[in-house]
Short mmCIF file of C-alpha atoms in Angstrom, two decimals:
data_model
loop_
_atom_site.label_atom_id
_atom_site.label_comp_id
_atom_site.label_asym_id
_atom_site.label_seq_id
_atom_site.Cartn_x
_atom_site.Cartn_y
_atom_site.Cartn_z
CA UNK F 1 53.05 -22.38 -9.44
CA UNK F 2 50.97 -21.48 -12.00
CA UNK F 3 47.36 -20.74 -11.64
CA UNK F 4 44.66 -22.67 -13.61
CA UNK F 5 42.69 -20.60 -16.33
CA UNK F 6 39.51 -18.87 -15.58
CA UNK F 7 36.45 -21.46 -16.42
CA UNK F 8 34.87 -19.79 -20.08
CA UNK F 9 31.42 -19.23 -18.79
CA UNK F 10 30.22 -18.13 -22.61
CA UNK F 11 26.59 -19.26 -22.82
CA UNK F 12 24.95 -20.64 -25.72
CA UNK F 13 24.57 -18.49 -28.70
CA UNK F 14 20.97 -17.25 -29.10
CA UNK F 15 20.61 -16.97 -25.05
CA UNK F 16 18.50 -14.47 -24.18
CA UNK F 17 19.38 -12.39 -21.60
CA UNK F 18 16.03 -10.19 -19.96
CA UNK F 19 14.41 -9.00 -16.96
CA UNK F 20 10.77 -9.62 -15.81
CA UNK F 21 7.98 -7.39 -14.26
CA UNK F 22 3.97 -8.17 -13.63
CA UNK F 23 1.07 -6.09 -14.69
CA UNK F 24 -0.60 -5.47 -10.96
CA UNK F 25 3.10 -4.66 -9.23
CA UNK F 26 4.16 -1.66 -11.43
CA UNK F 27 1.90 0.12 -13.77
CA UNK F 28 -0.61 2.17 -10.85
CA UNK F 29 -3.67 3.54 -12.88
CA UNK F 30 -5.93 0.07 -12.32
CA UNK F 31 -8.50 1.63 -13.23
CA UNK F 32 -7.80 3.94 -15.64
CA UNK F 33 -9.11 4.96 -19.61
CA UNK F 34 -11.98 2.28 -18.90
CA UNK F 35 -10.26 -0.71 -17.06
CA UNK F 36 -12.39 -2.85 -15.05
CA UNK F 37 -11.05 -3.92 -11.37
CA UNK F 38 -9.20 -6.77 -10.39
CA UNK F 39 -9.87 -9.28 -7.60
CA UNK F 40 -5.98 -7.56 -5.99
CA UNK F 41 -7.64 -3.71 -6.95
CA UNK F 42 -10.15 -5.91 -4.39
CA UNK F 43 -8.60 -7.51 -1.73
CA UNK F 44 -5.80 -4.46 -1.39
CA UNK F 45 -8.66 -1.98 -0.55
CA UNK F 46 -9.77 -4.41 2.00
CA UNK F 47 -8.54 -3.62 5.67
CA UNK F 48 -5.97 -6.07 6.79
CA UNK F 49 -5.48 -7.59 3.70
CA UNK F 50 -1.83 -5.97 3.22
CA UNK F 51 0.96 -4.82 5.16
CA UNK F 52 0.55 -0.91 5.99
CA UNK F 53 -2.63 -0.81 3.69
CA UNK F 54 -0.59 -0.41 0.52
CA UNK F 55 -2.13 -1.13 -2.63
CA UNK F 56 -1.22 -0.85 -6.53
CA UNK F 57 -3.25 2.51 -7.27
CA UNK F 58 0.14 4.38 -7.90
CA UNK F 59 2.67 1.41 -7.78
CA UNK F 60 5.51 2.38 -10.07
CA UNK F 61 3.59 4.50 -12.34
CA UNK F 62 4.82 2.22 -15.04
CA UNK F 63 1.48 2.83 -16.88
CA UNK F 64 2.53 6.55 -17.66
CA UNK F 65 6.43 6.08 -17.39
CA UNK F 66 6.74 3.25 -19.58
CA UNK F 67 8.56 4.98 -22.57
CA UNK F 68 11.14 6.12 -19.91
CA UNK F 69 11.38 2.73 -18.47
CA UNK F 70 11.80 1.14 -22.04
CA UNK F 71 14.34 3.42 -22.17
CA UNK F 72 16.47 2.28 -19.07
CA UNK F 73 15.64 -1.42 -20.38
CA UNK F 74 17.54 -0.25 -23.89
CA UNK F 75 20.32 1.69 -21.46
CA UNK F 76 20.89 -1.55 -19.77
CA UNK F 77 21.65 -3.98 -22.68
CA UNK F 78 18.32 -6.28 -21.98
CA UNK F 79 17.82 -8.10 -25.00
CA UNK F 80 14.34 -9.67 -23.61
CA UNK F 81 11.59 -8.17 -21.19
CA UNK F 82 8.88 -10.31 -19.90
CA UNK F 83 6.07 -8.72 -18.63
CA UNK F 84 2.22 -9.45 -17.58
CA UNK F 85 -1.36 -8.03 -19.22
CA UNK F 86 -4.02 -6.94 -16.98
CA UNK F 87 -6.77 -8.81 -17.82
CA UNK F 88 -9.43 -5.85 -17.13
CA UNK F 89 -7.56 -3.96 -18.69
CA UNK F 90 -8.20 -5.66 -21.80
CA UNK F 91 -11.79 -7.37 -21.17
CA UNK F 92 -13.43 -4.69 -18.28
CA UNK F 93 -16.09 -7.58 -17.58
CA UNK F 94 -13.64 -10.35 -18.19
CA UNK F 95 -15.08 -11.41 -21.21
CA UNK F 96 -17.40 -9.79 -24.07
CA UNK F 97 -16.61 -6.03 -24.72
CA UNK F 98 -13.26 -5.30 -25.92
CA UNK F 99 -11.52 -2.15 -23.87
CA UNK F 100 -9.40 -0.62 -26.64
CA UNK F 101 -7.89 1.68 -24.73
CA UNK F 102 -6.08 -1.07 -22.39
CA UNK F 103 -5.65 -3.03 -25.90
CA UNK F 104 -3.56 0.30 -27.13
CA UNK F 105 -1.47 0.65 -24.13
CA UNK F 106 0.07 -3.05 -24.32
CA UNK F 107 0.16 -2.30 -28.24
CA UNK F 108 2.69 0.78 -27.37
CA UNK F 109 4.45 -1.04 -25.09
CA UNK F 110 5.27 -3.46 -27.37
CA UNK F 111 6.23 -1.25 -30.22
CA UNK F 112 8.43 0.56 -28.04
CA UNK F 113 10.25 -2.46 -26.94
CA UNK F 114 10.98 -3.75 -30.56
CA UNK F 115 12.27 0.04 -31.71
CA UNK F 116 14.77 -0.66 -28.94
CA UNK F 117 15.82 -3.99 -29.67
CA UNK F 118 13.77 -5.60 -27.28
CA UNK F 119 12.02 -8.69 -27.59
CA UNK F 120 8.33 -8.93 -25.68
CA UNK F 121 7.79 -12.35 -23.64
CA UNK F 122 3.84 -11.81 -22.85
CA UNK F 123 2.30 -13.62 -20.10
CA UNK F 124 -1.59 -13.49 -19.82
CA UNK F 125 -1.98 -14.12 -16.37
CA UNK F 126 0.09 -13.28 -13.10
CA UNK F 127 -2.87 -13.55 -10.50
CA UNK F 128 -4.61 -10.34 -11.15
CA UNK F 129 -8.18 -11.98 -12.53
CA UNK F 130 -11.16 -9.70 -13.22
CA UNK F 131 -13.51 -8.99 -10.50
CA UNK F 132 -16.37 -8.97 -12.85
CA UNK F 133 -15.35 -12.88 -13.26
CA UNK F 134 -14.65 -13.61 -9.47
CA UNK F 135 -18.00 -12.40 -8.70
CA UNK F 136 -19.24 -15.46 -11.03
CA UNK F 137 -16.90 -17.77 -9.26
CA UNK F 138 -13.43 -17.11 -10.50
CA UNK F 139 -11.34 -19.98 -10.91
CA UNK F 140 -13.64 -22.55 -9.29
CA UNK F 141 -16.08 -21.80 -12.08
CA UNK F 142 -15.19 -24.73 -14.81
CA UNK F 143 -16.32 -21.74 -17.40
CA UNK F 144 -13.12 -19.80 -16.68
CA UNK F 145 -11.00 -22.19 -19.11
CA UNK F 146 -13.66 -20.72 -22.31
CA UNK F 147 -13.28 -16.86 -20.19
CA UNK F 148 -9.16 -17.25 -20.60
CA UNK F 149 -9.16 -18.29 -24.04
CA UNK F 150 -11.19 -15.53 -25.32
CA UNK F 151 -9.10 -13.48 -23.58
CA UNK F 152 -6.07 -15.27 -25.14
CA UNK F 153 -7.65 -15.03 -28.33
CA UNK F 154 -7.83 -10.80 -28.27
CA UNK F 155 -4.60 -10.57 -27.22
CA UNK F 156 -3.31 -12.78 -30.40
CA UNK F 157 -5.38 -11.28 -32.89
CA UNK F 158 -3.48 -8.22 -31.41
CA UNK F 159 -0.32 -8.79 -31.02
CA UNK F 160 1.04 -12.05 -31.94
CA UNK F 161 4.03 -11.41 -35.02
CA UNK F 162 5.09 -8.80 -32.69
CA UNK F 163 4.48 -10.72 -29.50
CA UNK F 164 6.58 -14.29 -30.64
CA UNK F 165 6.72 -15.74 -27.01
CA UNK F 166 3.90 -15.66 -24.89
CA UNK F 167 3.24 -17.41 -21.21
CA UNK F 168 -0.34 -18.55 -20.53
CA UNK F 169 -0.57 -18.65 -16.53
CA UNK F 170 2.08 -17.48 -14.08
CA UNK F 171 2.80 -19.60 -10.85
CA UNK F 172 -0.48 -21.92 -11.14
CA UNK F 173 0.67 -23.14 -7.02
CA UNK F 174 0.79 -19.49 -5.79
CA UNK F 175 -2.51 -18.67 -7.38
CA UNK F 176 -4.43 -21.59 -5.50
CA UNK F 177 -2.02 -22.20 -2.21
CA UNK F 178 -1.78 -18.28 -1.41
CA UNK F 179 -5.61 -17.19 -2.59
CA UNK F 180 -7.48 -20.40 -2.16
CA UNK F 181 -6.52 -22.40 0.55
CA UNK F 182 -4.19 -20.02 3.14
CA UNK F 183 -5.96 -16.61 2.00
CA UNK F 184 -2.98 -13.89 2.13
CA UNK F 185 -3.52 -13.37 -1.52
CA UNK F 186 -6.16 -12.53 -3.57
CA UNK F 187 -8.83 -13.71 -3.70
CA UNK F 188 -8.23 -14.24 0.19
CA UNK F 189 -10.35 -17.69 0.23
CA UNK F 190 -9.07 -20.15 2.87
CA UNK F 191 -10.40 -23.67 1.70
CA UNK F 192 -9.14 -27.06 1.30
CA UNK F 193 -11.77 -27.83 -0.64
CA UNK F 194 -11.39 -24.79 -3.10
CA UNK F 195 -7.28 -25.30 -3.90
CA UNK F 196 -7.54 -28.53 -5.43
CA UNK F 197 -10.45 -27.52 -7.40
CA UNK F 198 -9.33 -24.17 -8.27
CA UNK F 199 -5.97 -25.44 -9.25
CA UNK F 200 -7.51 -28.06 -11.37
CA UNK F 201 -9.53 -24.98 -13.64
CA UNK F 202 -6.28 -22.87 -14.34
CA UNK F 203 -4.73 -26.14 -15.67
CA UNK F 204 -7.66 -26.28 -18.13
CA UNK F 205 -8.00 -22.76 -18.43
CA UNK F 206 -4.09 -23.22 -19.61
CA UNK F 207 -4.77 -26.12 -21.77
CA UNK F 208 -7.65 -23.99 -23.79
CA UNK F 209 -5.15 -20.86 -23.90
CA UNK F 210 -2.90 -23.45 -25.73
CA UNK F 211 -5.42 -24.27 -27.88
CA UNK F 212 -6.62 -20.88 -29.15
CA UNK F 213 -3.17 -20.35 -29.39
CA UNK F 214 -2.52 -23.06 -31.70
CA UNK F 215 -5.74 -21.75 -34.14
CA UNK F 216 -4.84 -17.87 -33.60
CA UNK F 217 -1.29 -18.02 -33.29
CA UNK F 218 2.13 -19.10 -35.59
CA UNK F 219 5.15 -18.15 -32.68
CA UNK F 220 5.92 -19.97 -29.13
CA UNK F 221 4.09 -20.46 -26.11
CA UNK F 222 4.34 -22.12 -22.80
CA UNK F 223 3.70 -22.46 -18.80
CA UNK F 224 5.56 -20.69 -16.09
CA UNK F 225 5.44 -22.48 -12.48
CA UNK F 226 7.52 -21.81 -9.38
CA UNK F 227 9.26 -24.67 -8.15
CA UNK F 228 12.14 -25.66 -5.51
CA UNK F 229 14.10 -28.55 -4.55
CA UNK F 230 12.96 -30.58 -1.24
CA UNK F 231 15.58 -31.94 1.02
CA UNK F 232 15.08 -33.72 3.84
CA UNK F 233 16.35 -32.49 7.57
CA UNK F 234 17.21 -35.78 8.15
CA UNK F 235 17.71 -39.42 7.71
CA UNK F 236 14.67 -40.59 9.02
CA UNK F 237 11.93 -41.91 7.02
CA UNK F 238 9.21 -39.55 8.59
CA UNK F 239 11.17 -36.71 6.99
CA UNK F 240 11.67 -38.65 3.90
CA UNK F 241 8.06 -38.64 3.20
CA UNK F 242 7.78 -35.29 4.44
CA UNK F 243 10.26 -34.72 0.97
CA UNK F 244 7.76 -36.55 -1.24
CA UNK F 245 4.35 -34.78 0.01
CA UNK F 246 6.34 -31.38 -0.55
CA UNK F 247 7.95 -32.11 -3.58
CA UNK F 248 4.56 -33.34 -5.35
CA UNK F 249 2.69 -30.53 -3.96
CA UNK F 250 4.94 -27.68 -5.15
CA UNK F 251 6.93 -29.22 -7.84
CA UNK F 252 4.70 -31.92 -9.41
CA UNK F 253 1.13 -30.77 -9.00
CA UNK F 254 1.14 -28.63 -12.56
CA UNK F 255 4.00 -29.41 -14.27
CA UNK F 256 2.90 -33.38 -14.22
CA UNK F 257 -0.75 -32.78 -15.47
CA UNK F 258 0.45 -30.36 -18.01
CA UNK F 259 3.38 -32.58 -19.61
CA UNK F 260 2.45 -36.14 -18.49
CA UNK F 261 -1.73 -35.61 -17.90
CA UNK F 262 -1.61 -37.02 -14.54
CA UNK F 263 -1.82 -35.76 -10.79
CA UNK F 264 1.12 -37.17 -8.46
CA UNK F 265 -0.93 -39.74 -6.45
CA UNK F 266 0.52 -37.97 -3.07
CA UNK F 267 -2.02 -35.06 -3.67
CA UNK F 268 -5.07 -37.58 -3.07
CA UNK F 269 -3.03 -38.15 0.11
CA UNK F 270 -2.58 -34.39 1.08
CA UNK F 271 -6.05 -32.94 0.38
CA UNK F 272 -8.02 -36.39 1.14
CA UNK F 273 -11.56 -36.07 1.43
CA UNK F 274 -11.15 -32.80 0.04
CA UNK F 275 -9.55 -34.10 -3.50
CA UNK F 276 -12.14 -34.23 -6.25
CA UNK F 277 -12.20 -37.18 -8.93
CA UNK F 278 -11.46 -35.11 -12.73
CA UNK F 279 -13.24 -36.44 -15.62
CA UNK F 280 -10.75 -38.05 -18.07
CA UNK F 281 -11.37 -35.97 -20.99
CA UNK F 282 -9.92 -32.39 -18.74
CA UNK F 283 -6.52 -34.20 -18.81
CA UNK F 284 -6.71 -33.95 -22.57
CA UNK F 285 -7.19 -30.57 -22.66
CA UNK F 286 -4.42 -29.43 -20.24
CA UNK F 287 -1.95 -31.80 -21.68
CA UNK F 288 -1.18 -29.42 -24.64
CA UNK F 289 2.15 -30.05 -26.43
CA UNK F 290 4.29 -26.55 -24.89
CA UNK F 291 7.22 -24.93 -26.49
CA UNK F 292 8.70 -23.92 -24.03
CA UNK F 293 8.58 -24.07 -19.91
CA UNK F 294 9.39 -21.47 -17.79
CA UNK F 295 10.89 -21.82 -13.84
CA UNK F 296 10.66 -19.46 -11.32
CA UNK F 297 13.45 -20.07 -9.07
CA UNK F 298 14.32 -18.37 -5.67
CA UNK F 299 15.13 -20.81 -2.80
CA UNK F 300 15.13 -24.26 -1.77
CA UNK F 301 13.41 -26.35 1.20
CA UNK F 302 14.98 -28.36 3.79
CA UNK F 303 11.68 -30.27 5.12
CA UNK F 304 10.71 -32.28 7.82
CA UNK F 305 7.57 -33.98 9.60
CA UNK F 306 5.52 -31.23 11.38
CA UNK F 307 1.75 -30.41 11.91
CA UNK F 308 1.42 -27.34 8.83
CA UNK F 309 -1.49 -27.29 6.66
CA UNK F 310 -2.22 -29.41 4.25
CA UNK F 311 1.39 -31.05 4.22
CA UNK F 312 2.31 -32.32 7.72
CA UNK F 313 5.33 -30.62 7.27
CA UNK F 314 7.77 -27.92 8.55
CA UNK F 315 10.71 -25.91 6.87
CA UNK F 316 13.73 -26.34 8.76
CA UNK F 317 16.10 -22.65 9.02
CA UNK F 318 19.58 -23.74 8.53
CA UNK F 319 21.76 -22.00 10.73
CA UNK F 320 24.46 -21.30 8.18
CA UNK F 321 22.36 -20.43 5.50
CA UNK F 322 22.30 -16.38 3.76
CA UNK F 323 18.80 -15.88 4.12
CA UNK F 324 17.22 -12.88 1.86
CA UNK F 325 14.71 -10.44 3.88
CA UNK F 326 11.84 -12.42 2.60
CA UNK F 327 13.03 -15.37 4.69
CA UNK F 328 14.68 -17.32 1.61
CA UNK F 329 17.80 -18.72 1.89
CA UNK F 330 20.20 -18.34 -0.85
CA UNK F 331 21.37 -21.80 -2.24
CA UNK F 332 21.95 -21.66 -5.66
CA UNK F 333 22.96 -25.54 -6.31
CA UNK F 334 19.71 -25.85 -5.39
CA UNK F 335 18.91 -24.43 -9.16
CA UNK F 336 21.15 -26.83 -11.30
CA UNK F 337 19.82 -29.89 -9.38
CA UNK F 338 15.95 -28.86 -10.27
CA UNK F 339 17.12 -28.04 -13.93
CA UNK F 340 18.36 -31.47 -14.27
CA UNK F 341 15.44 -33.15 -12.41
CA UNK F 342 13.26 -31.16 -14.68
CA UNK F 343 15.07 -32.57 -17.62
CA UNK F 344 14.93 -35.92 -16.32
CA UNK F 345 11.49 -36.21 -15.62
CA UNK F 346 9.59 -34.43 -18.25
CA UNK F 347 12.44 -34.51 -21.51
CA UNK F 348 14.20 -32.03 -23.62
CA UNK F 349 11.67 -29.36 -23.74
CA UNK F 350 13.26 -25.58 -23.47
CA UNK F 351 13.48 -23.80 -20.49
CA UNK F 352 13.83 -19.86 -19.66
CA UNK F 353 14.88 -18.88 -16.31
CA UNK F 354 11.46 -16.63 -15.87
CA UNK F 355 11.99 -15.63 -12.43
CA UNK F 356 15.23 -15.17 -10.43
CA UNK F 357 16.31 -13.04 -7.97
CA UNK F 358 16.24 -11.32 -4.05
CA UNK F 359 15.00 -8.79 -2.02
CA UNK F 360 17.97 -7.49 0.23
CA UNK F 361 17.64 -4.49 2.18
CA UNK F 362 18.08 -1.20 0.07
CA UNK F 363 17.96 2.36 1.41
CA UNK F 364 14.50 4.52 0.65
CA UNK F 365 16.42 6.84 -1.17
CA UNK F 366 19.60 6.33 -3.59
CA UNK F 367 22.37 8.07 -2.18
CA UNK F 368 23.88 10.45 -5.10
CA UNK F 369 22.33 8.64 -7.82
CA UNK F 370 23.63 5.15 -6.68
CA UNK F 371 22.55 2.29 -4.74
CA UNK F 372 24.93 -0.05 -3.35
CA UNK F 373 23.90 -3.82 -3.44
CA UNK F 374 26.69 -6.18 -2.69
CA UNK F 375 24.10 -9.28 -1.34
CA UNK F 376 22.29 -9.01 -5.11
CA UNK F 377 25.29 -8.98 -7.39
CA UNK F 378 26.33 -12.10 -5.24
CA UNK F 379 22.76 -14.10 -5.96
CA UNK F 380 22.45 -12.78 -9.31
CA UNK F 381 26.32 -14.27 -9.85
CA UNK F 382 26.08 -17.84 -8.41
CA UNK F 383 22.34 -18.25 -10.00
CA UNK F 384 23.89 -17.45 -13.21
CA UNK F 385 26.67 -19.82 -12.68
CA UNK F 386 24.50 -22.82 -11.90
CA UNK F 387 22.62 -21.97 -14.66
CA UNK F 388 25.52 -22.45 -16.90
CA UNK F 389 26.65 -25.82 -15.03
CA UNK F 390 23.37 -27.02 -15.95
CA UNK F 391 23.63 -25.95 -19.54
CA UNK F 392 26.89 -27.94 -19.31
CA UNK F 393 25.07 -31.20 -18.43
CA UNK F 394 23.19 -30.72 -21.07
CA UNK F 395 19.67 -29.19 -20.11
CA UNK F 396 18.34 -26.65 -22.53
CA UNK F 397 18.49 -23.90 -20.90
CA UNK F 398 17.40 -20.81 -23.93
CA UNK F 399 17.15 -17.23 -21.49
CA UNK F 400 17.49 -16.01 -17.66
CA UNK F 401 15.12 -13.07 -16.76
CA UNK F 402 16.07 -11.01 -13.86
CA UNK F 403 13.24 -10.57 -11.36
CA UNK F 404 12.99 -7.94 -11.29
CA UNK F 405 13.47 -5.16 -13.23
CA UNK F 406 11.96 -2.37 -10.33
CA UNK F 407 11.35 -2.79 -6.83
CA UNK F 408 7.86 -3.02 -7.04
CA UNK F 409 4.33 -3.90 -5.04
CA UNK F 410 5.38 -7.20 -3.76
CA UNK F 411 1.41 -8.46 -3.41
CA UNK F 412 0.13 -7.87 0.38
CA UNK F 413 3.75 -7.13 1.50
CA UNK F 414 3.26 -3.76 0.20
CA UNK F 415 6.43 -2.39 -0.61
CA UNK F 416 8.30 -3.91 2.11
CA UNK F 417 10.69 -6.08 -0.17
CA UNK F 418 12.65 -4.82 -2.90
CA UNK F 419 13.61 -7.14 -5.41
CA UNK F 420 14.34 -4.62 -8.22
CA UNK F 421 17.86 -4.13 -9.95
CA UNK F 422 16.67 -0.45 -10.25
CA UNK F 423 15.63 1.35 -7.26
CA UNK F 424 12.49 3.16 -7.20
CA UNK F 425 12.22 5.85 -5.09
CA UNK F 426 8.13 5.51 -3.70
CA UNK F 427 7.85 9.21 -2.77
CA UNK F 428 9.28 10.73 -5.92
CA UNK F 429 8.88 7.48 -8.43
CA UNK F 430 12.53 8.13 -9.55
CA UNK F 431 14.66 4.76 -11.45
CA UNK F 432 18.27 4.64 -10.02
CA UNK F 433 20.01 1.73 -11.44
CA UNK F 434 21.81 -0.18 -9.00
CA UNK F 435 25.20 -1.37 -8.93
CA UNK F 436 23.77 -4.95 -9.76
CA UNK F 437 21.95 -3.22 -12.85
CA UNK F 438 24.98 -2.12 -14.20
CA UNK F 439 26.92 -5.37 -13.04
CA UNK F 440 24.00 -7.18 -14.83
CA UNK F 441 24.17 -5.11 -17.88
CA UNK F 442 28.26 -5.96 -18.12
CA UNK F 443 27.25 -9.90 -18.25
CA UNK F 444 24.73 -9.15 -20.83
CA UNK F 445 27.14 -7.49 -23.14
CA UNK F 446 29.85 -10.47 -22.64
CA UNK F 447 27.35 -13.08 -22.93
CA UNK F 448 28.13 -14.34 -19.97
CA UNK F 449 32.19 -14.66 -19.97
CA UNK F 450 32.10 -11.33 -17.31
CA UNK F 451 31.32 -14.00 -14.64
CA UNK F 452 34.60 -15.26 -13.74
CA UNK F 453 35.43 -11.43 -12.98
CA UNK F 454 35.70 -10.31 -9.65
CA UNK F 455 33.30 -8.63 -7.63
CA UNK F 456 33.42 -5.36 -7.87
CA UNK F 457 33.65 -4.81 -3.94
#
C-alpha cells in the first residue's frame, strides 16, 4: 500500500513570518533618561496588586539589551517583529513636551531592525497609559481620543517610512474588562459603569489615531483585538444565549463599532442600566476605513448559563482538553473557525496573526544552553496549520507573530508564566533559545512546507 503524499503546507508568498513583544513586559528602565510613569509603573508598586510583588523595573532589560536581542531576532530568521511604544516614554505628561530621549530609543530600535532585515510592526498602545493622563481621568475622559492622536502624530512624524505597519490600540476588551470593570489590571478600577464607557473612548481614541494617521502618514495601519470562539456546553437554549452574550461581549464589542459603527444590541442587555446612549457622530469617528486587522488568538470557550459578572455565564473545563498553565485549553480548530467567521462577518480585509502562543512550564534555568519544550512546538504546529486551512478557504491571512519572543512580565502574574520561545533566565537576564525557537526558525526558512515534518521528539 502506498502512502498518500505529505499535504504542501507552502504559505502564500509575501507571508510574513514574526514574533511579538510589548513595551511594559520587557524593556525594565520605566523610568529612565526622562520617562514619565505609567498607570502599570502604578498599580505594580501597589501592595497586592501582583503576584509575589513583581513589577517591570528590571523586566527583561530589553531597554539596554536590545541590540543583542535584535540580534537573536536576525539569528532566528524573523522576517517581522511587532513590538509596543511606551507612551511616557515618548510624551512624560502624556501630551505636550516631547521626551527625545524615549523618541531616540524607539528610533534605534527601529534602525537596528531594518539593518537586519527586519521589518517593524509598531503598536501605540498595549495598556501601559501615562499616569500623568490617568490622574485626569484616563480613558473615561472623552479628551483621551485628541491625547492619543497627538501621541500618534509624534510617533509618525518620527518614524513612519521606516515604521510601514503600525497598530493603534492593543486588546481594546482586556484594557476595559481587566482594568475597568474586574480590577486585576491596571488601572485596578472595578465598575460596571466605567467598562462600557471606558471602552467606548479607546474606540474613539482609535478612530482619531486613524485619522492623524491618514494626514501624517502614507504606509498601513490597523486594530488588534483578542477574540475566541464561544461554544455552547450544551443543547439547551439557556446555554445558547449564554453563547450569544459571550460572543458579543468578547468578539463583537470592538471589532463591530470599528468596521460596521454599531454596538451588538446584547451589550445594552449585559451592562443594562449601566450602558450609556453614544452620540451618533462618535460612530463616525471610530468607523475609520483599516488596512489591516490584527487577532490575538490563544484559546476557545465552551460556555454555559451561570451567575459571573456581567455575563451570567460560566466556562465549562473540558475534561479531555490540554490545558496550558494559564488555564487555556489548547484547541486550535478553534482558530480557523474564528478566521472564517471573521471573514464572513466583516469582508476581505487582511489579517495578521498578532498574538499566538502558550505558557507551558519551563525550568528557571536552561540546562546546558537548551531548553526543552515539547507542549510549545506542539501549539505553535497545529496553530500554524489551522492557519493555513484557513488560508485555504480563502481568508486573507498576510503574517503569524509568535507571542512571544521572551518570557516576559506577564502583567500582575509577575513572572509566573512563560510564554517566550527564548528563555530568559530572571536572575542572570541570559536569552537561551528554545527548542521551539529553533523549530520556529526551521518553518520560517521553508515558508511553511517544514510543517508536515515530524516532531523532533
Amino acid at each position: 500500500m502506498s502512502s498518500s503524499p505529505a499535504k504542501d503546507f507552502r504559505f502564500p508568498e509575501g507571508f510574513l513570518w514574526g514574533a511579538a513583544t510589548a513595551a511594559h513586559q520587557i524593556e525594565g528602565s520605566p523610568l529612565a533618561d526622562g520617562a514619565g510613569p505609567s498607570i502599570w509603573t502604578r498599580f505594580a508598586h501597589t501592595p497586592g496588586m501582583t503576584l509575589n510583588g513583581d513589577t517591570g523595573d528590571v523586566a527583561c532589560d530589553h531597554y539596554h539589551r536590545w541590540k543583542e536581542d535584535v540580534r537573536l531576532m536576525r539569528d532566528l530568521g524573523l522576517q517581522a517583529y511587532r513590538f509596543s511604544v511606551s507612551w511616557s516614554r515618548i510624551l512624560p505628561e502624556g501630551i505636550g513636551r516631547v521626551n527625545q530621549a524615549g523618541l531616540d530609543f524607539y528610533s534605534r530600535l527601529v534602525d537596528e531592525l531594518l539593518e537586519n532585515g527586519i521589518e517593524p510592526l509598531l503598536t501605540l498602545y498595549h495598556w501601559d497609559l501615562p499616569a500623568a493622563l490617568d490622574d485626569r481621568g484616563g480613558w473615561l475622559n472623552r479628551d483621551c481620543a485628541d491625547w492619543f492622536a497627538e501621541y500618534g502624530t509624534t510617533l509618525y512624524r518620527a518614524l513612519d517610512g521606516r515604521v510601514k505597519k503600525w497598530v493603534t490600540i492593543n486588546e481594546p476588551w482586556v484594557v476595559t474588562d481587566g482594568g475597568y470593570l474586574h480590577g486585576a489590571l491596571a488601572p485596578g478600577h472595578r465598575s460596571r459603569f466605567e467598562a462600557p464607557i471606558a471602552a467606548h473612548n479607546l474606540m474613539r481614541a482609535h478612530g482619531a489615531a486613524v485619522q492623524a494617521y491618514r494626514a501624517e502618514g502614507a504606509h498601513e495601519i490597523g486594530l488588534v483585538v483578542n477574540i475566541e470562539p464561544k461554544y455552547p456546553a450544551s443543547d439547551a437554549s439557556e446555554d445558547a444565549g449564554a453563547v450569544r452574550r459571550a460572543h458579543a461581549y468578547m468578539n463583537e464589542q470592538f471589532l463591530h463599532p470599528a468596521l460596521l459603527g454599531t454596538y451588538p444590541p446584547e451589550l445594552k442587555e449585559i451592562f443594562g442600566e449601566a450602558w450609556p446612549d453614544f452620540p451618533a457622530e462618535d460612530f463616525q469617528l471610530i468607523r475609520q476605513p483599516l488596512d489591516f486587522v490584527g487577532i490575538n488568538y490563544y484559546t476557545r470557550s465552551v460556555t454555559a448559563d451561570g451567575d459571573s459578572y456581567p455575563l451570567n455565564t460560566q466556562v465549562v473545563r473540558q475534561p479531555l482538553g490540554t490545558y496550558t498553565e494559564t488555564g487555556w485549553e489548547v484547541f486550535p480548530q478553534g482558530l480557523t473557525e474564528l478566521l472564517l467567521w471573521f471573514k464572513q462577518t466583516y469582508g476581505d480585509l487582511p489579517v495578521y496573526i498578532t498574538e499566538n502562543g502558550a505558557a507551558f512550564f519551563d525550568p528557571p534555568v536552561a540546562d546546558a544552553g537548551r531548553v526543552r519544550d515539547p507542549l510549545r512546538i506542539d501549539y505553535l504546529r497545529k496553530h500554524l496549520s489551522a492557519i493555513h486551512d484557513a488560508i485555504a478557504a480563502g481568508v486573507d491571512v498576510r503574517g503569524y507573530m509568535a507571542w512571544s519572543l521572551l518570557d516576559n512580565l506577564e502583567w500582575s502574574l509577575g513572572y509566573s508564566k512563560r510564554f517566550g520561545i527564548i528563555h530568559v533566565n530572571y536572575g542572570t537576564l541570559e536569552r537561551t533559545p528554545k527548542d521551539s525557537a529553533r523549530w520556529y526558525s526551521g518553518i520560517i526558512r521553508s515558508h511553511g512546507r517544514s510543517l508536515s515534518d515530524p516532531l523532533p521528539y
